[in-house]
Amino acid sequence: MVTAPSAAPLEDRASKERLRLWLRILRATRMVESELRERLKSGFGTTLPRFDVLSALYRRPDGMGMSDLSRFLLVSNGNVTGIVDRLVADGLVLRGKRDGDRRASVVRLTDEGAAAFEAMAGAHEQWIDELLAGVGEADARQLSAMLKSFRSNWEAEP
Amino acid sequence: MVTAPSAAPLEDRASKERLRLWLRILRATRMVESELRERLKSGFGTTLPRFDVLSALYRRPDGMGMSDLSRFLLVSNGNVTGIVDRLVADGLVLRGKRDGDRRASVVRLTDEGAAAFEAMAGAHEQWIDELLAGVGEADARQLSAMLKSFRSNWEAEP
DNA sequence: CCGGTATATTTCAAGCATGAAGTTTCAAGG
DNA sequence: CCTTGAAACTTCATGCTTGAAATATACCGG
């Protein structure tokens, strides 16, 4: 038994700390997401993925390609197809063709879709504000910056 | 046009900052989760939800009830049923009955299940360490503490 | 023009996820 | 007893999600 007493390798300690952090992030995210899902359903009869798509499209009145959408939302191509299909069926989204490239489609909100999103956006922001109430503005700013750099490290890889 | 120049209500600024924070947390979580999912699949032929269940059961050699499991993992009851069904079919998990209460079942790892988890746990921790490499130990600790208090605020509600 | 490669999207099977409805069992109170 | 209500699970319909295979189109070098 000659294991060093407090000599747990520094890197090992940091590793445990990161694992702990990850598990907590995961829990927090799931709690918030599940609350949002529930409120979106009971309040507006819609789902989180649908809201995400509407939200993405709202920022682009000119529309986005399916692939842009899937890249932006970080979900698979096939996934977006299904969600957009349902939104189209509900009249909230329009699938158009791009001139000069018959492969690509351009997806954009209908007026009804834009109105639907506007009706939800305020409530959504307010819910987030409420659910993250425990995080002060300074903390939010710091955390946000950290996550931004974290993301940058990420996207530089390919 | 008499809108005050820098007089955006303080609460409004904080609200925007929290929304921004939430969106970044969401992106970061999705990126890490999708990377983990991919590595679990290619490296061990399993999935994230299965890993989560094995991980939860590993910490409880005496087993857990289905409801405990679903509460712990923050997923619905019906969901756990399906995942455990598949794990049982694969021989990694055992469904037992509790003496004195024929409703409750006790789910525990088989030896094979424990071995399977042990084989993955090290790699998993290492992956997290790599994926969160951008976060220093001090930051991790602080963030972790913040999320812990965040969670506490949460669970006190019911 | 032709063939090959790359891009944009859809389709499909399998698994995950929820919420609601159903089954069985337990625990009390009459 | 025996009903009534709660608790532990399961089942089911629906929708989300992925990754792989299929389709269709575009582009490019010969």
XYZ file of C-alpha atoms (C1' of nucleotides) in Angstrom:
376
model
C 0.000 0.000 0.000
C 2.353 2.688 -1.105
C -0.239 4.746 -2.924
C 0.566 8.391 -2.500
C -1.891 10.149 -0.198
C -2.883 13.378 -1.922
C -0.918 12.741 -5.048
C -3.840 11.928 -7.273
C -2.464 13.047 -10.614
C -3.601 16.559 -11.371
C -4.963 15.513 -14.701
C -7.016 12.841 -13.037
C -8.612 15.287 -10.635
C -9.461 17.601 -13.483
C -10.894 14.684 -15.392
C -13.220 13.748 -12.538
C -14.267 17.344 -12.214
C -15.126 17.529 -15.887
C -17.123 14.332 -15.711
C -19.074 15.693 -12.776
C -19.650 18.912 -14.661
C -20.890 17.068 -17.705
C -23.374 15.041 -15.710
C -24.743 18.182 -14.152
C -25.025 19.979 -17.450
C -26.889 17.001 -18.784
C -29.331 16.951 -15.892
C -29.942 20.668 -16.022
C -30.503 20.550 -19.751
C -32.936 17.697 -19.479
C -34.918 19.391 -16.745
C -35.244 22.612 -18.695
C -36.013 20.841 -21.942
C -38.661 18.690 -20.415
C -40.308 21.699 -18.819
C -40.247 23.564 -22.127
C -41.654 20.583 -23.964
C -44.518 20.354 -21.536
C -45.331 24.046 -21.703
C -45.138 24.162 -25.474
C -47.531 21.288 -25.636
C -50.062 22.484 -23.102
C -49.781 26.136 -24.101
C -49.518 25.918 -27.869
C -50.119 22.327 -28.827
C -46.721 21.983 -30.448
C -43.385 20.304 -29.806
C -39.834 21.388 -29.174
C -38.427 20.239 -32.531
C -41.213 22.023 -34.382
C -40.515 25.166 -32.397
C -36.823 24.892 -33.179
C -37.513 24.703 -36.886
C -39.920 27.621 -36.834
C -37.410 29.604 -34.835
C -34.611 28.899 -37.294
C -36.753 29.817 -40.268
C -38.060 32.980 -38.671
C -34.580 34.462 -38.735
C -34.342 33.823 -42.466
C -37.246 35.294 -44.360
C -35.588 34.170 -47.573
C -35.678 30.576 -46.460
C -33.069 27.897 -45.896
C -32.126 24.665 -47.590
C -32.865 21.419 -45.814
C -29.195 20.802 -45.228
C -28.657 24.271 -43.798
C -31.489 23.604 -41.453
C -30.114 20.287 -40.301
C -26.629 21.718 -39.846
C -27.973 24.632 -37.877
C -30.134 22.536 -35.587
C -27.497 19.833 -35.205
C -29.836 17.054 -36.190
C -29.725 14.566 -39.024
C -30.980 15.227 -42.508
C -33.669 12.615 -42.376
C -34.943 14.074 -39.177
C -35.532 17.494 -40.667
C -37.436 15.951 -43.558
C -40.014 14.510 -41.191
C -40.478 17.608 -39.080
C -40.777 19.855 -42.113
C -43.247 17.431 -43.679
C -45.523 17.808 -40.705
C -45.122 21.579 -40.587
C -45.993 21.765 -44.265
C -49.047 19.600 -43.673
C -50.084 22.064 -40.975
C -49.618 25.006 -43.314
C -46.867 26.644 -41.280
C -44.037 26.052 -43.711
C -43.599 26.100 -47.457
C -41.255 23.941 -49.498
C -40.045 25.703 -52.625
C -37.560 24.868 -55.330
C -34.430 26.866 -55.971
C -33.899 28.217 -59.472
C -30.954 26.631 -61.165
C -30.622 23.630 -58.874
C -33.373 21.117 -58.977
C -31.938 19.146 -56.103
C -32.125 21.862 -53.505
C -35.343 22.970 -51.915
C -35.881 26.182 -50.057
C -37.951 26.035 -46.945
C -39.616 29.141 -45.574
C -42.362 30.145 -43.173
C -45.843 30.894 -44.395
C -47.544 33.943 -42.915
C -49.374 31.598 -40.651
C -46.067 30.029 -39.618
C -44.516 33.387 -38.836
C -47.569 34.376 -36.824
C -47.478 31.096 -34.947
C -43.838 31.600 -34.055
C -44.397 35.182 -32.960
C -47.178 34.027 -30.710
C -44.805 31.607 -28.984
C -41.523 33.492 -28.975
C -42.399 35.835 -26.140
C -43.631 33.088 -23.903
C -40.570 31.040 -24.707
C -38.164 33.782 -23.751
C -40.084 34.370 -20.568
C -40.005 30.682 -19.680
C -36.256 30.519 -20.169
C -35.892 33.582 -18.028
C -37.919 31.955 -15.322
C -36.240 28.565 -15.556
C -32.758 30.060 -15.470
C -33.677 32.574 -12.811
C -31.006 31.112 -10.561
C -28.315 32.409 -12.890
C -27.396 36.050 -12.411
C -26.602 38.261 -15.378
C -22.879 38.305 -14.676
C -22.741 34.536 -14.356
C -24.785 34.161 -17.503
C -22.393 36.372 -19.388
C -19.341 34.513 -18.170
C -20.824 31.112 -18.782
C -22.001 32.160 -22.173
C -18.537 33.324 -23.125
C -17.044 30.077 -21.952
C -19.466 28.071 -24.025
C -18.803 30.230 -27.033
C -15.087 29.536 -26.895
C -15.879 25.920 -26.238
C -17.863 25.832 -29.417
C -15.144 27.540 -31.384
C -12.619 24.912 -30.365
C -15.076 22.480 -31.743
C -15.804 23.784 -35.142
C -12.201 24.389 -36.054
C -11.458 20.671 -36.301
C -12.484 19.510 -39.778
C -39.150 58.479 -31.428
C -38.636 59.108 -27.783
C -37.254 55.699 -26.958
C -34.639 56.009 -24.287
C -31.151 55.318 -25.640
C -29.499 52.920 -23.203
C -32.496 52.500 -20.987
C -33.328 48.943 -21.942
C -34.883 47.682 -18.721
C -32.309 45.843 -16.666
C -34.516 42.809 -16.414
C -34.868 42.727 -20.143
C -31.123 42.703 -20.673
C -30.741 39.893 -18.195
C -33.511 38.007 -19.921
C -31.784 38.250 -23.300
C -28.546 37.152 -21.719
C -30.219 34.090 -20.229
C -31.827 33.188 -23.520
C -28.464 33.440 -25.245
C -26.951 31.296 -22.524
C -29.629 28.685 -22.868
C -29.165 28.413 -26.614
C -25.444 27.943 -26.153
C -25.885 25.317 -23.473
C -28.227 23.508 -25.776
C -25.785 23.559 -28.669
C -22.878 22.448 -26.543
C -24.899 19.634 -25.030
C -26.046 18.421 -28.415
C -22.539 18.454 -29.814
C -21.133 16.463 -26.933
C -24.041 14.047 -26.847
C -23.882 13.367 -30.533
C -20.157 12.717 -30.325
C -20.662 10.351 -27.396
C -23.461 8.541 -29.169
C -21.284 8.010 -32.187
C -18.325 6.737 -30.186
C -20.449 4.427 -28.061
C -21.883 2.960 -31.193
C -18.689 2.522 -33.161
C -16.599 1.546 -30.150
C -19.002 -0.647 -28.203
C -22.034 -1.171 -30.364
C -24.371 0.362 -27.834
C -26.397 3.518 -27.350
C -26.462 6.419 -24.955
C -29.721 5.477 -23.195
C -28.469 1.924 -22.672
C -25.213 3.277 -21.276
C -27.133 5.575 -18.955
C -29.132 2.684 -17.581
C -26.086 0.484 -17.085
C -24.332 3.369 -15.391
C -27.217 3.970 -13.016
C -27.474 0.296 -12.115
C -23.751 -0.098 -11.652
C -23.857 2.235 -8.676
C -26.530 0.084 -7.053
C -25.482 -3.529 -6.790
C -28.728 -4.206 -4.936
C -30.752 -3.023 -7.855
C -33.353 -0.321 -8.394
C -37.058 -0.242 -9.079
C -38.220 0.827 -12.499
C -39.631 4.044 -11.100
C -36.407 4.866 -9.284
C -34.610 4.377 -12.539
C -36.918 6.628 -14.471
C -36.788 9.318 -11.804
C -33.022 9.168 -11.700
C -32.577 9.348 -15.446
C -35.289 11.951 -15.874
C -37.133 9.964 -18.478
C -40.641 8.582 -18.553
C -41.680 5.269 -17.067
C -42.674 3.728 -20.338
C -39.343 4.650 -21.800
C -37.394 2.756 -19.163
C -39.511 -0.325 -19.742
C -38.397 -0.523 -23.344
C -34.708 0.074 -22.709
C -34.610 -2.451 -19.878
C -36.486 -4.966 -22.039
C -33.735 -4.780 -24.614
C -30.979 -4.944 -22.027
C -32.606 -8.020 -20.514
C -32.844 -9.591 -23.955
C -29.121 -8.971 -24.328
C -28.397 -10.571 -20.980
C -26.945 -7.439 -19.395
C -29.735 -6.822 -16.926
C -31.971 -8.928 -14.748
C -35.542 -8.204 -13.766
C -36.364 -9.588 -10.336
C -39.349 -9.363 -8.056
C -39.273 -7.752 -4.663
C -40.372 -9.875 -1.711
C -43.530 -8.559 -0.178
C -44.615 -6.383 -3.058
C -45.560 -8.144 -6.197
C -45.996 -4.916 -8.108
C -42.438 -3.707 -7.815
C -39.635 -5.214 -9.797
C -35.996 -4.876 -8.962
C -33.656 -4.370 -11.842
C -29.986 -5.169 -11.475
C -26.938 -5.809 -13.614
C -25.890 -9.313 -14.493
C -22.183 -10.081 -14.250
C -22.032 -9.626 -17.966
C -23.758 -6.269 -17.635
C -21.324 -5.096 -14.978
C -18.405 -6.214 -17.100
C -19.842 -4.440 -20.119
C -20.190 -1.232 -18.167
C -16.698 -1.463 -16.728
C -15.332 -1.909 -20.204
C -16.986 1.325 -21.292
C -16.679 3.512 -18.221
C -13.018 4.336 -18.643
C -13.383 5.269 -22.277
C -16.430 7.336 -21.448
C -14.645 9.358 -18.804
C -11.749 9.887 -21.145
C -14.041 11.064 -23.912
C -15.715 13.575 -21.655
C -12.321 14.782 -20.559
C -11.312 15.246 -24.150
C -14.553 16.858 -25.253
C -14.574 19.310 -22.359
C -10.874 19.964 -22.607
C -11.583 23.639 -23.155
C -12.867 23.942 -19.604
C -10.201 24.377 -16.950
C -10.494 22.688 -13.591
C -11.326 25.923 -11.777
C -14.005 26.801 -14.286
C -15.378 23.309 -14.121
C -15.625 23.520 -10.370
C -17.359 26.873 -10.421
C -19.743 25.898 -13.167
C -20.490 22.665 -11.464
C -21.345 24.441 -8.236
C -23.617 26.823 -10.075
C -25.477 23.999 -11.716
C -25.813 22.194 -8.441
C -27.527 25.142 -6.818
C -29.566 25.545 -9.946
C -30.773 22.020 -9.560
C -31.555 22.494 -5.901
C -33.804 25.439 -6.677
C -35.563 23.094 -8.955
C -36.279 20.137 -6.841
C -37.611 22.112 -3.908
C -40.783 23.011 -5.801
C -43.231 20.120 -5.397
C -20.939 13.904 -74.733
C -19.691 10.471 -70.953
C -18.421 8.731 -66.765
C -17.371 9.459 -62.236
C -17.760 11.997 -58.127
C -19.983 15.081 -55.179
C -24.230 17.349 -53.348
C -29.233 17.734 -51.828
C -32.751 15.389 -50.336
C -35.844 11.383 -49.180
C -36.854 6.791 -47.497
C -36.554 3.258 -44.252
C -35.771 0.305 -40.132
C -34.722 0.439 -35.505
C -34.564 2.553 -31.328
C -35.749 6.399 -28.130
C -39.234 9.394 -25.847
C -43.564 11.061 -24.107
C -48.163 10.939 -22.098
C -52.337 8.569 -21.570
C -54.781 4.468 -20.606
C -54.775 -0.099 -18.689
C -53.375 -4.019 -15.300
C -52.130 -5.784 -11.054
C -51.157 -5.267 -6.416
C -51.071 -3.038 -1.958
C -52.972 -0.427 2.015
C -56.593 1.403 4.658
C -61.170 2.406 6.297
C -65.393 1.032 6.848
C -64.399 -9.009 4.231
C -64.819 -5.343 0.447
C -64.462 -1.118 -1.583
C -61.723 2.725 -2.682
C -57.621 4.961 -3.750
C -52.839 4.915 -4.536
C -48.620 2.856 -6.388
C -45.617 0.112 -9.727
C -45.423 -1.269 -14.084
C -46.700 -2.104 -18.976
C -48.899 -1.098 -23.277
C -49.991 1.769 -26.975
C -50.187 5.593 -30.382
C -47.551 9.178 -31.975
C -43.659 11.617 -32.900
C -38.594 12.331 -32.767
C -33.850 10.683 -34.012
C -30.210 8.419 -36.150
C -27.526 6.253 -39.758
C -27.557 3.803 -43.928
C -29.276 3.157 -48.483
C -31.661 5.084 -52.423
C -32.763 8.850 -55.857
C -31.980 12.640 -58.435
C -29.315 16.275 -59.944
C -25.046 18.950 -60.585
C -20.294 19.455 -61.887
C -15.986 18.230 -64.000
C -12.204 16.056 -66.487
C -11.440 13.765 -70.405
